[in-house]
PDB file of C-alpha atoms in Angstrom:
ATOM      1  CA  MET A   1     -30.832  18.686 -29.242  1.00  0.00           C
ATOM      2  CA  ILE A   2     -32.473  15.011 -29.881  1.00  0.00           C
ATOM      3  CA  HIS A   3     -31.036  13.288 -32.956  1.00  0.00           C
ATOM      4  CA  HIS A   4     -32.959  10.718 -34.448  1.00  0.00           C
ATOM      5  CA  GLU A   5     -33.851   8.888 -37.851  1.00  0.00           C
ATOM      6  CA  LEU A   6     -37.225   9.995 -37.856  1.00  0.00           C
ATOM      7  CA  LEU A   7     -36.961  13.406 -37.295  1.00  0.00           C
ATOM      8  CA  GLU A   8     -34.317  13.756 -39.984  1.00  0.00           C
ATOM      9  CA  ARG A   9     -36.708  11.994 -42.156  1.00  0.00           C
ATOM     10  CA  MET A  10     -39.412  15.339 -41.583  1.00  0.00           C
ATOM     11  CA  HIS A  11     -36.719  18.133 -41.303  1.00  0.00           C
ATOM     12  CA  SER A  12     -35.628  16.733 -45.033  1.00  0.00           C
ATOM     13  CA  ARG A  13     -39.045  16.896 -46.985  1.00  0.00           C
ATOM     14  CA  VAL A  14     -39.460  19.839 -44.780  1.00  0.00           C
ATOM     15  CA  ASP A  15     -36.836  21.779 -46.880  1.00  0.00           C
ATOM     16  CA  ALA A  16     -37.489  20.057 -49.835  1.00  0.00           C
ATOM     17  CA  TRP A  17     -40.961  21.831 -49.699  1.00  0.00           C
ATOM     18  CA  ASP A  18     -39.914  24.091 -48.431  1.00  0.00           C
ATOM     19  CA  ALA A  19     -37.662  25.049 -51.564  1.00  0.00           C
ATOM     20  CA  THR A  20     -40.582  24.683 -54.256  1.00  0.00           C
ATOM     21  CA  GLY A  21     -42.846  26.575 -51.930  1.00  0.00           C
ATOM     22  CA  ASP A  22     -45.301  23.900 -51.417  1.00  0.00           C
ATOM     23  CA  ARG A  23     -46.996  24.527 -48.492  1.00  0.00           C
ATOM     24  CA  ARG A  24     -47.708  21.045 -47.031  1.00  0.00           C
ATOM     25  CA  ALA A  25     -44.694  22.120 -45.213  1.00  0.00           C
ATOM     26  CA  ILE A  26     -46.298  24.397 -42.479  1.00  0.00           C
ATOM     27  CA  PHE A  27     -47.976  21.057 -41.046  1.00  0.00           C
ATOM     28  CA  LEU A  28     -44.913  18.498 -41.487  1.00  0.00           C
ATOM     29  CA  ALA A  29     -42.782  21.356 -39.749  1.00  0.00           C
ATOM     30  CA  CYS A  30     -44.933  21.686 -36.885  1.00  0.00           C
ATOM     31  CA  TYR A  31     -45.912  18.220 -36.239  1.00  0.00           C
ATOM     32  CA  ALA A  32     -41.801  17.523 -36.316  1.00  0.00           C
ATOM     33  CA  LEU A  33     -41.452  20.172 -33.288  1.00  0.00           C
ATOM     34  CA  MET A  34     -44.654  17.804 -31.375  1.00  0.00           C
ATOM     35  CA  THR A  35     -42.534  14.720 -33.002  1.00  0.00           C
ATOM     36  CA  ARG A  36     -38.848  15.822 -30.894  1.00  0.00           C
ATOM     37  CA  ASN A  37     -41.092  16.662 -27.836  1.00  0.00           C
ATOM     38  CA  MET A  38     -42.247  13.954 -28.206  1.00  0.00           C
ATOM     39  CA  LEU A  39     -38.933  12.028 -28.365  1.00  0.00           C
ATOM     40  CA  GLU A  40     -37.348  13.866 -25.232  1.00  0.00           C
ATOM     41  CA  GLY A  41     -40.361  13.041 -23.355  1.00  0.00           C
ATOM     42  CA  VAL A  42     -39.553   9.532 -23.394  1.00  0.00           C
ATOM     43  CA  GLU A  43     -35.792  10.071 -23.287  1.00  0.00           C
ATOM     44  CA  ALA A  44     -36.587  11.537 -20.089  1.00  0.00           C
ATOM     45  CA  GLY A  45     -39.446   9.282 -18.633  1.00  0.00           C
ATOM     46  CA  ARG A  46     -42.071  11.178 -19.019  1.00  0.00           C
ATOM     47  CA  PHE A  47     -44.366   8.180 -19.585  1.00  0.00           C
ATOM     48  CA  ASP A  48     -44.944   5.268 -17.871  1.00  0.00           C
ATOM     49  CA  ASP A  49     -44.628   2.762 -20.436  1.00  0.00           C
ATOM     50  CA  ASN A  50     -41.487   4.657 -22.758  1.00  0.00           C
ATOM     51  CA  ALA A  51     -41.400   1.711 -25.189  1.00  0.00           C
ATOM     52  CA  TRP A  52     -45.096   1.748 -25.634  1.00  0.00           C
ATOM     53  CA  VAL A  53     -45.225   5.662 -26.617  1.00  0.00           C
ATOM     54  CA  HIS A  54     -42.024   5.253 -28.551  1.00  0.00           C
ATOM     55  CA  THR A  55     -43.536   2.343 -31.277  1.00  0.00           C
ATOM     56  CA  LEU A  56     -46.304   5.099 -30.440  1.00  0.00           C
ATOM     57  CA  VAL A  57     -45.306   7.786 -32.037  1.00  0.00           C
ATOM     58  CA  HIS A  58     -43.256   5.878 -34.838  1.00  0.00           C
ATOM     59  CA  GLN A  59     -46.924   4.626 -35.364  1.00  0.00           C
ATOM     60  CA  PHE A  60     -48.262   7.698 -35.887  1.00  0.00           C
ATOM     61  CA  ALA A  61     -46.264   8.710 -38.506  1.00  0.00           C
ATOM     62  CA  GLU A  62     -45.700   6.255 -40.286  1.00  0.00           C
ATOM     63  CA  TYR A  63     -49.324   7.006 -41.029  1.00  0.00           C
ATOM     64  CA  TYR A  64     -48.936  10.087 -42.204  1.00  0.00           C
ATOM     65  CA  PHE A  65     -45.939   9.020 -44.490  1.00  0.00           C
ATOM     66  CA  ILE A  66     -48.283   6.006 -46.294  1.00  0.00           C
ATOM     67  CA  ALA A  67     -51.126   8.707 -46.882  1.00  0.00           C
ATOM     68  CA  LEU A  68     -48.835  11.208 -47.745  1.00  0.00           C
ATOM     69  CA  GLU A  69     -47.565   8.710 -50.180  1.00  0.00           C
ATOM     70  CA  GLY A  70     -50.749   7.713 -51.319  1.00  0.00           C
ATOM     71  CA  TYR A  71     -51.220  11.214 -52.251  1.00  0.00           C
ATOM     72  CA  ASP A  72     -48.553  11.954 -54.346  1.00  0.00           C
ATOM     73  CA  CYS A  73     -48.719   8.506 -56.471  1.00  0.00           C
ATOM     74  CA  GLY A  74     -52.322   8.107 -56.488  1.00  0.00           C
ATOM     75  CA  ALA A  75     -51.859   4.948 -55.437  1.00  0.00           C
ATOM     76  CA  GLY A  76     -52.178   2.982 -51.497  1.00  0.00           C
ATOM     77  CA  TRP A  77     -54.558   4.353 -48.810  1.00  0.00           C
ATOM     78  CA  LEU A  78     -54.997   7.603 -48.503  1.00  0.00           C
ATOM     79  CA  PRO A  79     -58.542   8.766 -46.531  1.00  0.00           C
ATOM     80  CA  GLU A  80     -60.604  11.123 -48.632  1.00  0.00           C
ATOM     81  CA  VAL A  81     -59.197  13.866 -45.156  1.00  0.00           C
ATOM     82  CA  TRP A  82     -56.224  14.013 -45.958  1.00  0.00           C
ATOM     83  CA  ARG A  83     -57.009  14.052 -49.332  1.00  0.00           C
ATOM     84  CA  GLN A  84     -58.588  17.594 -49.423  1.00  0.00           C
ATOM     85  CA  ALA A  85     -56.483  18.636 -46.641  1.00  0.00           C
ATOM     86  CA  HIS A  86     -53.104  18.265 -49.009  1.00  0.00           C
ATOM     87  CA  ASN A  87     -55.577  19.859 -51.688  1.00  0.00           C
ATOM     88  CA  LEU A  88     -55.930  22.983 -50.501  1.00  0.00           C
ATOM     89  CA  THR A  89     -52.968  23.251 -49.832  1.00  0.00           C
ATOM     90  CA  ARG A  90     -52.566  24.429 -53.992  1.00  0.00           C
ATOM     91  CA  THR A  91     -55.490  27.009 -53.437  1.00  0.00           C
ATOM     92  CA  PRO A  92     -54.544  30.813 -53.093  1.00  0.00           C
ATOM     93  CA  ASN A  93     -54.959  33.050 -50.082  1.00  0.00           C
ATOM     94  CA  VAL A  94     -55.947  30.040 -47.815  1.00  0.00           C
ATOM     95  CA  PRO A  95     -53.677  31.159 -44.085  1.00  0.00           C
ATOM     96  CA  PRO A  96     -51.507  28.913 -42.995  1.00  0.00           C
ATOM     97  CA  LEU A  97     -53.274  28.401 -39.107  1.00  0.00           C
ATOM     98  CA  VAL A  98     -55.892  26.828 -41.993  1.00  0.00           C
ATOM     99  CA  HIS A  99     -53.515  24.363 -43.528  1.00  0.00           C
ATOM    100  CA  LEU A 100     -52.012  23.575 -39.682  1.00  0.00           C
ATOM    101  CA  LEU A 101     -55.751  22.814 -38.739  1.00  0.00           C
ATOM    102  CA  LEU A 102     -56.170  20.850 -40.880  1.00  0.00           C
ATOM    103  CA  GLY A 103     -53.732  18.367 -40.734  1.00  0.00           C
ATOM    104  CA  ILE A 104     -54.428  17.947 -36.953  1.00  0.00           C
ATOM    105  CA  ASN A 105     -57.564  17.165 -37.991  1.00  0.00           C
ATOM    106  CA  ALA A 106     -56.999  14.816 -40.424  1.00  0.00           C
ATOM    107  CA  HIS A 107     -53.861  13.383 -37.948  1.00  0.00           C
ATOM    108  CA  ILE A 108     -55.580  13.151 -34.503  1.00  0.00           C
ATOM    109  CA  ASN A 109     -58.774  12.323 -35.895  1.00  0.00           C
ATOM    110  CA  CYS A 110     -58.368  10.292 -38.275  1.00  0.00           C
ATOM    111  CA  ASP A 111     -54.676   8.764 -38.462  1.00  0.00           C
ATOM    112  CA  LEU A 112     -54.635   8.219 -34.445  1.00  0.00           C
ATOM    113  CA  THR A 113     -58.090   6.064 -33.740  1.00  0.00           C
ATOM    114  CA  LEU A 114     -56.544   3.603 -36.128  1.00  0.00           C
ATOM    115  CA  VAL A 115     -52.764   3.564 -34.858  1.00  0.00           C
ATOM    116  CA  LEU A 116     -54.745   3.489 -31.372  1.00  0.00           C
ATOM    117  CA  ASP A 117     -56.723   0.338 -32.670  1.00  0.00           C
ATOM    118  CA  ASP A 118     -53.860  -0.944 -34.072  1.00  0.00           C
ATOM    119  CA  LEU A 119     -51.723  -1.258 -31.023  1.00  0.00           C
ATOM    120  CA  LEU A 120     -54.553  -1.823 -28.915  1.00  0.00           C
ATOM    121  CA  ARG A 121     -56.591  -4.716 -30.270  1.00  0.00           C
ATOM    122  CA  GLY A 122     -54.676  -7.765 -29.601  1.00  0.00           C
ATOM    123  CA  VAL A 123     -53.575  -7.319 -26.286  1.00  0.00           C
ATOM    124  CA  TRP A 124     -56.349  -5.347 -24.681  1.00  0.00           C
ATOM    125  CA  ASP A 125     -58.058  -8.211 -23.507  1.00  0.00           C
ATOM    126  CA  ASP A 126     -55.539  -9.531 -21.422  1.00  0.00           C
ATOM    127  CA  LEU A 127     -54.677  -6.295 -20.146  1.00  0.00           C
ATOM    128  CA  THR A 128     -55.315  -5.996 -16.146  1.00  0.00           C
ATOM    129  CA  PRO A 129     -56.772  -2.743 -14.987  1.00  0.00           C
ATOM    130  CA  LEU A 130     -53.944  -1.070 -14.096  1.00  0.00           C
ATOM    131  CA  LEU A 131     -52.040  -1.880 -17.631  1.00  0.00           C
ATOM    132  CA  ARG A 132     -55.494  -0.502 -19.712  1.00  0.00           C
ATOM    133  CA  GLU A 133     -55.389   2.928 -16.910  1.00  0.00           C
ATOM    134  CA  SER A 134     -51.856   3.221 -18.015  1.00  0.00           C
ATOM    135  CA  ARG A 135     -51.545   3.142 -21.017  1.00  0.00           C
ATOM    136  CA  ARG A 136     -55.055   5.999 -21.615  1.00  0.00           C
ATOM    137  CA  ASN A 137     -52.467   8.210 -18.703  1.00  0.00           C
ATOM    138  CA  ASP A 138     -49.626   7.761 -21.518  1.00  0.00           C
ATOM    139  CA  TYR A 139     -51.773   8.337 -24.312  1.00  0.00           C
ATOM    140  CA  LEU A 140     -53.099  11.759 -21.963  1.00  0.00           C
ATOM    141  CA  MET A 141     -49.541  12.978 -21.076  1.00  0.00           C
ATOM    142  CA  VAL A 142     -49.353  13.320 -24.499  1.00  0.00           C
ATOM    143  CA  ASN A 143     -51.498  15.908 -24.653  1.00  0.00           C
ATOM    144  CA  THR A 144     -49.434  17.611 -22.175  1.00  0.00           C
ATOM    145  CA  ILE A 145     -46.419  17.590 -24.158  1.00  0.00           C
ATOM    146  CA  ILE A 146     -48.090  18.406 -27.160  1.00  0.00           C
ATOM    147  CA  GLY A 147     -49.136  21.846 -25.119  1.00  0.00           C
ATOM    148  CA  GLU A 148     -45.868  22.473 -24.031  1.00  0.00           C
ATOM    149  CA  THR A 149     -45.231  23.022 -28.044  1.00  0.00           C
ATOM    150  CA  ILE A 150     -47.475  25.107 -29.322  1.00  0.00           C
ATOM    151  CA  ASP A 151     -45.545  28.091 -28.230  1.00  0.00           C
ATOM    152  CA  VAL A 152     -42.673  27.407 -29.869  1.00  0.00           C
ATOM    153  CA  VAL A 153     -45.043  25.940 -32.865  1.00  0.00           C
ATOM    154  CA  GLN A 154     -46.087  29.188 -33.235  1.00  0.00           C
ATOM    155  CA  ASP A 155     -43.078  31.348 -32.682  1.00  0.00           C
ATOM    156  CA  THR A 156     -40.665  29.309 -34.975  1.00  0.00           C
ATOM    157  CA  VAL A 157     -42.707  27.957 -37.702  1.00  0.00           C
ATOM    158  CA  LEU A 158     -46.136  29.781 -38.361  1.00  0.00           C
ATOM    159  CA  GLU A 159     -44.548  33.699 -38.043  1.00  0.00           C
ATOM    160  CA  ARG A 160     -42.624  32.194 -40.630  1.00  0.00           C
ATOM    161  CA  TYR A 161     -44.920  31.617 -43.134  1.00  0.00           C
ATOM    162  CA  SER A 162     -47.008  33.735 -42.535  1.00  0.00           C
ATOM    163  CA  PRO A 163     -45.483  37.279 -40.258  1.00  0.00           C
ATOM    164  CA  ALA A 164     -48.953  38.551 -39.315  1.00  0.00           C
ATOM    165  CA  MET A 165     -49.309  35.088 -37.153  1.00  0.00           C
ATOM    166  CA  ASN A 166     -48.608  37.055 -33.868  1.00  0.00           C
ATOM    167  CA  ILE A 167     -52.714  38.582 -34.573  1.00  0.00           C
ATOM    168  CA  ILE A 168     -54.344  35.810 -35.558  1.00  0.00           C
ATOM    169  CA  ASP A 169     -57.022  36.181 -37.280  1.00  0.00           C
ATOM    170  CA  VAL A 170     -60.232  36.764 -34.777  1.00  0.00           C
ATOM    171  CA  ALA A 171     -62.724  33.704 -35.641  1.00  0.00           C
ATOM    172  CA  PHE A 172     -60.461  31.414 -34.455  1.00  0.00           C
ATOM    173  CA  GLY A 173     -58.462  33.878 -31.858  1.00  0.00           C
ATOM    174  CA  SER A 174     -55.246  32.427 -29.474  1.00  0.00           C
ATOM    175  CA  LEU A 175     -53.436  29.980 -31.202  1.00  0.00           C
ATOM    176  CA  ASP A 176     -52.750  28.445 -27.668  1.00  0.00           C
ATOM    177  CA  GLU A 177     -56.478  28.385 -26.399  1.00  0.00           C
ATOM    178  CA  TRP A 178     -57.607  26.856 -29.560  1.00  0.00           C
ATOM    179  CA  VAL A 179     -54.954  23.896 -29.394  1.00  0.00           C
ATOM    180  CA  THR A 180     -54.597  23.021 -25.417  1.00  0.00           C
ATOM    181  CA  ALA A 181     -58.356  24.062 -24.288  1.00  0.00           C
ATOM    182  CA  ARG A 182     -59.789  22.777 -27.226  1.00  0.00           C
ATOM    183  CA  LEU A 183     -58.309  20.633 -29.410  1.00  0.00           C
ATOM    184  CA  ILE A 184     -56.173  18.143 -27.530  1.00  0.00           C
ATOM    185  CA  ARG A 185     -58.808  18.084 -24.781  1.00  0.00           C
ATOM    186  CA  ASN A 186     -62.065  17.535 -27.265  1.00  0.00           C
ATOM    187  CA  TRP A 187     -60.449  15.665 -29.707  1.00  0.00           C
ATOM    188  CA  ARG A 188     -58.142  13.246 -27.704  1.00  0.00           C
ATOM    189  CA  ARG A 189     -60.974  12.384 -25.825  1.00  0.00           C
ATOM    190  CA  ASP A 190     -63.561  12.001 -28.684  1.00  0.00           C
ATOM    191  CA  VAL A 191     -60.394  10.017 -30.333  1.00  0.00           C
ATOM    192  CA  TRP A 192     -60.168   7.232 -27.256  1.00  0.00           C
ATOM    193  CA  ASP A 193     -63.420   6.969 -26.602  1.00  0.00           C
ATOM    194  CA  ARG A 194     -63.779   6.151 -30.830  1.00  0.00           C
ATOM    195  CA  ALA A 195     -60.852   3.873 -30.745  1.00  0.00           C
ATOM    196  CA  MET A 196     -61.899   2.189 -27.664  1.00  0.00           C
ATOM    197  CA  VAL A 197     -65.260   0.791 -29.494  1.00  0.00           C
ATOM    198  CA  LEU A 198     -63.052  -0.245 -32.402  1.00  0.00           C
ATOM    199  CA  VAL A 199     -59.998  -2.446 -30.510  1.00  0.00           C
ATOM    200  CA  GLN A 200     -63.307  -4.038 -28.461  1.00  0.00           C
ATOM    201  CA  THR A 201     -65.317  -5.099 -32.160  1.00  0.00           C
ATOM    202  CA  HIS A 202     -64.565  -8.401 -33.959  1.00  0.00           C
ATOM    203  CA  ASP A 203     -66.801  -8.231 -36.364  1.00  0.00           C
ATOM    204  CA  THR A 204     -64.451  -8.033 -39.531  1.00  0.00           C
ATOM    205  CA  GLN A 205     -67.598  -5.666 -41.252  1.00  0.00           C
ATOM    206  CA  MET A 206     -68.304  -3.787 -38.651  1.00  0.00           C
ATOM    207  CA  ARG A 207     -64.696  -3.158 -37.639  1.00  0.00           C
ATOM    208  CA  GLU A 208     -63.770  -1.627 -41.617  1.00  0.00           C
ATOM    209  CA  ALA A 209     -66.795   0.205 -40.976  1.00  0.00           C
ATOM    210  CA  LEU A 210     -65.854   1.524 -38.085  1.00  0.00           C
ATOM    211  CA  ARG A 211     -62.712   2.412 -39.219  1.00  0.00           C
ATOM    212  CA  HIS A 212     -63.780   4.391 -42.294  1.00  0.00           C
ATOM    213  CA  GLN A 213     -65.912   6.425 -40.116  1.00  0.00           C
ATOM    214  CA  ALA A 214     -63.207   7.620 -38.282  1.00  0.00           C
ATOM    215  CA  ASP A 215     -62.337   9.215 -41.910  1.00  0.00           C
ATOM    216  CA  LEU A 216     -65.722  10.727 -42.434  1.00  0.00           C
ATOM    217  CA  GLN A 217     -66.088  12.777 -38.978  1.00  0.00           C
ATOM    218  CA  ALA A 218     -62.561  13.752 -39.450  1.00  0.00           C
ATOM    219  CA  LEU A 219     -63.849  14.963 -42.585  1.00  0.00           C
ATOM    220  CA  GLN A 220     -67.088  16.737 -41.404  1.00  0.00           C
ATOM    221  CA  ARG A 221     -64.724  18.320 -38.892  1.00  0.00           C
ATOM    222  CA  MET A 222     -62.597  19.952 -41.833  1.00  0.00           C
ATOM    223  CA  ARG A 223     -65.643  21.350 -43.322  1.00  0.00           C
ATOM    224  CA  LEU A 224     -66.113  23.347 -40.495  1.00  0.00           C
ATOM    225  CA  VAL A 225     -62.952  25.158 -41.044  1.00  0.00           C
ATOM    226  CA  VAL A 226     -62.903  25.166 -45.191  1.00  0.00           C
ATOM    227  CA  THR A 227     -66.775  26.336 -45.505  1.00  0.00           C
ATOM    228  CA  GLY A 228     -68.534  26.934 -42.444  1.00  0.00           C
ATOM    229  CA  GLY A 229     -67.645  30.217 -41.310  1.00  0.00           C
ATOM    230  CA  ALA A 230     -67.013  32.355 -38.139  1.00  0.00           C
ATOM    231  CA  LEU A 231     -69.555  29.455 -36.559  1.00  0.00           C
ATOM    232  CA  GLY A 232     -67.925  26.864 -38.533  1.00  0.00           C
ATOM    233  CA  ALA A 233     -64.230  27.655 -37.281  1.00  0.00           C
ATOM    234  CA  ARG A 234     -64.971  28.477 -33.821  1.00  0.00           C
ATOM    235  CA  SER A 235     -67.259  25.672 -33.399  1.00  0.00           C
ATOM    236  CA  PHE A 236     -63.653  23.337 -35.001  1.00  0.00           C
ATOM    237  CA  GLY A 237     -62.622  22.167 -31.853  1.00  0.00           C
ATOM    238  CA  PHE A 238     -65.958  21.311 -29.604  1.00  0.00           C
ATOM    239  CA  SER A 239     -66.113  17.244 -28.954  1.00  0.00           C
ATOM    240  CA  GLN A 240     -68.734  15.413 -31.373  1.00  0.00           C
ATOM    241  CA  ARG A 241     -71.509  15.681 -28.744  1.00  0.00           C
ATOM    242  CA  TRP A 242     -71.389  19.340 -28.666  1.00  0.00           C
ATOM    243  CA  LEU A 243     -71.477  19.708 -32.396  1.00  0.00           C
ATOM    244  CA  ARG A 244     -74.085  17.335 -32.844  1.00  0.00           C
ATOM    245  CA  ARG A 245     -76.032  19.245 -30.528  1.00  0.00           C
ATOM    246  CA  LEU A 246     -75.638  22.316 -32.280  1.00  0.00           C
ATOM    247  CA  GLY A 247     -76.708  20.324 -35.328  1.00  0.00           C
ATOM    248  CA  LEU A 248     -72.914  21.515 -36.759  1.00  0.00           C
ATOM    249  CA  MET A 249     -71.857  17.370 -36.859  1.00  0.00           C
ATOM    250  CA  ALA A 250     -74.161  14.557 -38.540  1.00  0.00           C
ATOM    251  CA  ASP A 251     -74.148  10.944 -37.530  1.00  0.00           C
ATOM    252  CA  THR A 252     -71.744   9.257 -39.738  1.00  0.00           C
ATOM    253  CA  LYS A 253     -73.739   6.248 -39.716  1.00  0.00           C
ATOM    254  CA  ASP A 254     -75.733   7.471 -42.307  1.00  0.00           C
ATOM    255  CA  ASP A 255     -73.348   8.952 -44.783  1.00  0.00           C
TER     256      ASP A 255
END
């Protein structure tokens, strides 16, 4: 079992939340499992550049904790999608699966876009085509590792918070299908494309608008689950391109 300070930080927060019935523990417990698998992948040498992925994992987690501190303290950096996701953990009768999906949505569609921009913006122009492809390959390898975690997430985390999780609501279908076939494939591809636009945008004002747009786009996805009924739930993991075609996601430039 991997021993790591980041995992201890996550588990400590989960234990504290479990003791008080704070349902923010649901997402973080799942995220801790995925982070452990990522760190084990780094130690096993599964990436082209394991040091780069190690940095990615830590900066990604830091975005989560900074937003959490902003929420708890009422000050600091806090995307609206995280504010609303945390608020919903205080609402009775929201299924654990919804808490998990909203956390994944905020962390991938908002935070991950910004983390990739942070890591690649200053070096992208100087990377060779081979190194650029290596960065993308490492990013995509994360998809595989997250997929390997899903069964454990369902068996050891979600069922702990909801014993009926072995029968997932019909609006969502199989958790494996949702996370591996839809969320990972569609969202992470969307995120990479958005991050590449950000990385290659040098105008400061435009960059700030694009970074804010990541929050708005994640917020639109969140609303599909929260207010969109069965159609919204089934469409939640679609790519942006298809959501716009279906009229379920607006162009955030007008938001």
